[in-house]
């Protein structure tokens, strides 16, 4: 009987105190939020006449997503994305999330495809997006299935959200190996 009275009194006391306790999730400071942005460095030293197009692709992604940023490789910085130009078709070969090699093939340019769309699309593969081949100009990852006249070089809302989701919580120096990257994929524009 005494135990019941003590238990009841404890429950009543806790019930009375509970509204006075504020429970909040810890909030990240601006510095902590910035630390969670992963920076990927791209190297355009072999991009030949397409350097400005790759810089535009980096700008497009930087203004579209929050959890990953692209920066041009400088002296002493690592290289996450190697960029080349050749006479073939544009393609990307991711090795892990945020790492890989991309080619700006001149064939697509000769067929009239918009250069900034091609480069932004290929970087999308390095950021973890697959080809979707919807044929829609509004879908960046539809690639060459959209008409050659398509000038949209920005990811749509779903593509932005998917990249931000993939890079959420990763630290700048992280080299994330995921099961979806076997190192053998090659995406062609």
XYZ file of C-alpha atoms in Angstrom:
189
model
C 0.000 0.000 0.000
C 2.813 2.371 0.906
C 4.559 1.596 -2.393
C 1.409 2.507 -4.329
C 1.100 5.817 -2.523
C 4.743 6.668 -3.210
C 4.428 5.677 -6.882
C 1.224 7.729 -7.274
C 2.868 10.750 -5.649
C 5.898 10.405 -7.927
C 3.699 10.203 -11.049
C 1.709 13.254 -9.943
C 4.898 15.200 -9.198
C 6.385 14.316 -12.588
C 3.125 15.172 -14.317
C 3.147 18.584 -12.654
C 6.774 19.265 -13.584
C 6.667 18.010 -17.175
C 5.043 21.133 -18.665
C 7.855 23.188 -17.140
C 10.545 21.242 -18.982
C 11.338 22.490 -22.473
C 12.703 19.855 -24.778
C 14.403 21.118 -27.934
C 16.719 19.544 -30.420
C 20.157 21.075 -30.480
C 20.437 23.541 -33.335
C 23.482 23.744 -35.532
C 25.340 27.010 -35.548
C 26.200 28.613 -38.861
C 29.766 27.346 -38.501
C 28.554 23.803 -37.806
C 26.191 23.913 -40.788
C 29.029 25.147 -42.994
C 31.223 22.287 -41.761
C 28.652 19.811 -43.082
C 28.915 21.160 -46.627
C 31.135 18.843 -48.607
C 33.475 20.582 -51.058
C 34.458 18.746 -54.222
C 37.395 19.991 -56.270
C 37.295 19.736 -60.054
C 40.303 19.929 -62.380
C 39.806 21.598 -65.788
C 43.468 21.545 -66.807
C 42.607 19.000 -69.555
C 39.188 20.442 -70.489
C 40.604 22.373 -73.462
C 38.033 24.734 -75.039
C 35.320 23.713 -72.563
C 36.771 25.196 -69.335
C 34.132 27.953 -69.125
C 31.360 25.374 -69.614
C 32.602 23.291 -66.678
C 32.864 26.432 -64.544
C 29.242 27.201 -65.485
C 28.237 23.664 -64.457
C 29.881 24.178 -61.051
C 28.054 27.502 -60.687
C 24.741 25.836 -61.634
C 25.132 23.147 -58.989
C 26.420 25.592 -56.361
C 23.338 27.775 -56.696
C 21.028 24.728 -56.742
C 22.107 22.596 -53.760
C 23.168 23.260 -50.179
C 25.017 20.161 -48.954
C 27.785 20.001 -51.561
C 29.819 22.708 -53.264
C 32.082 22.511 -56.293
C 35.343 24.451 -56.332
C 38.050 24.686 -58.928
C 41.178 22.774 -57.976
C 44.022 24.976 -56.891
C 47.630 24.211 -55.936
C 47.715 21.718 -53.102
C 44.017 20.844 -53.204
C 42.804 17.310 -53.849
C 41.099 16.370 -57.111
C 37.666 14.809 -56.836
C 36.561 15.306 -60.444
C 38.931 14.975 -63.386
C 37.684 16.640 -66.558
C 38.822 15.879 -70.109
C 37.816 16.833 -73.649
C 37.815 14.429 -76.578
C 36.115 13.779 -79.894
C 33.686 11.142 -78.581
C 30.335 11.486 -76.849
C 30.105 13.199 -73.399
C 30.277 10.708 -70.530
C 30.886 10.339 -66.813
C 32.581 7.570 -64.888
C 31.903 7.952 -61.148
C 34.206 6.027 -58.814
C 32.386 6.959 -55.597
C 29.912 9.608 -54.517
C 31.516 12.927 -55.475
C 34.507 11.400 -57.266
C 35.181 10.377 -60.827
C 36.112 11.370 -64.363
C 34.023 13.221 -66.937
C 34.574 13.813 -70.640
C 33.194 16.608 -72.764
C 32.847 14.815 -76.070
C 32.692 17.048 -79.098
C 30.136 14.844 -80.902
C 27.204 16.201 -78.868
C 28.401 19.768 -79.373
C 28.673 19.181 -83.138
C 25.082 17.875 -83.092
C 23.935 21.146 -81.527
C 23.513 20.191 -77.864
C 23.917 23.064 -75.394
C 27.355 22.903 -73.810
C 26.405 24.091 -70.275
C 23.563 21.546 -70.194
C 25.979 18.768 -71.105
C 28.536 19.725 -68.439
C 25.940 20.236 -65.696
C 24.378 16.871 -66.626
C 27.729 15.048 -66.440
C 28.539 16.587 -63.040
C 25.093 15.343 -61.970
C 26.371 11.782 -62.473
C 29.351 12.456 -60.193
C 26.868 13.809 -57.635
C 25.021 10.486 -57.733
C 22.265 11.031 -60.303
C 21.505 8.427 -62.986
C 20.310 9.037 -66.550
C 16.529 9.244 -66.624
C 15.893 9.583 -70.420
C 12.481 11.247 -69.975
C 12.893 13.353 -73.108
C 11.859 16.433 -71.126
C 13.928 19.600 -71.345
C 12.957 20.406 -67.727
C 14.774 17.254 -66.552
C 18.524 17.859 -66.579
C 19.201 14.151 -66.244
C 17.142 13.364 -69.356
C 20.365 14.167 -71.198
C 20.344 13.783 -74.954
C 16.819 12.327 -74.943
C 15.672 15.969 -74.733
C 15.842 17.850 -78.048
C 19.206 19.320 -79.043
C 17.509 22.731 -78.912
C 17.010 22.388 -75.128
C 18.862 25.150 -73.287
C 17.891 24.199 -69.712
C 21.135 23.722 -67.779
C 19.675 23.628 -64.262
C 18.551 20.615 -62.224
C 14.842 20.385 -61.432
C 13.499 20.321 -57.859
C 13.607 16.512 -57.592
C 17.201 16.354 -58.884
C 18.297 19.071 -56.433
C 16.611 17.293 -53.533
C 18.199 13.961 -54.448
C 21.720 15.443 -54.506
C 21.164 17.266 -51.207
C 19.845 14.035 -49.675
C 22.887 12.050 -50.854
C 25.309 14.598 -49.368
C 23.372 15.355 -46.163
C 25.637 15.102 -43.132
C 28.833 14.289 -44.993
C 31.954 16.112 -43.944
C 34.220 17.987 -46.333
C 37.049 15.449 -46.258
C 34.788 12.409 -46.431
C 35.298 9.965 -49.267
C 32.078 8.012 -49.158
C 32.123 4.611 -50.805
C 28.619 3.391 -51.494
C 27.304 0.122 -52.790
C 25.796 1.886 -55.792
C 29.254 2.785 -57.067
C 31.146 -0.222 -58.285
C 33.589 1.824 -60.308
C 32.373 0.319 -63.561
C 29.474 2.659 -64.401
C 29.785 4.883 -67.405
C 26.997 7.340 -68.081
C 26.743 8.724 -71.593
C 24.962 12.012 -72.304
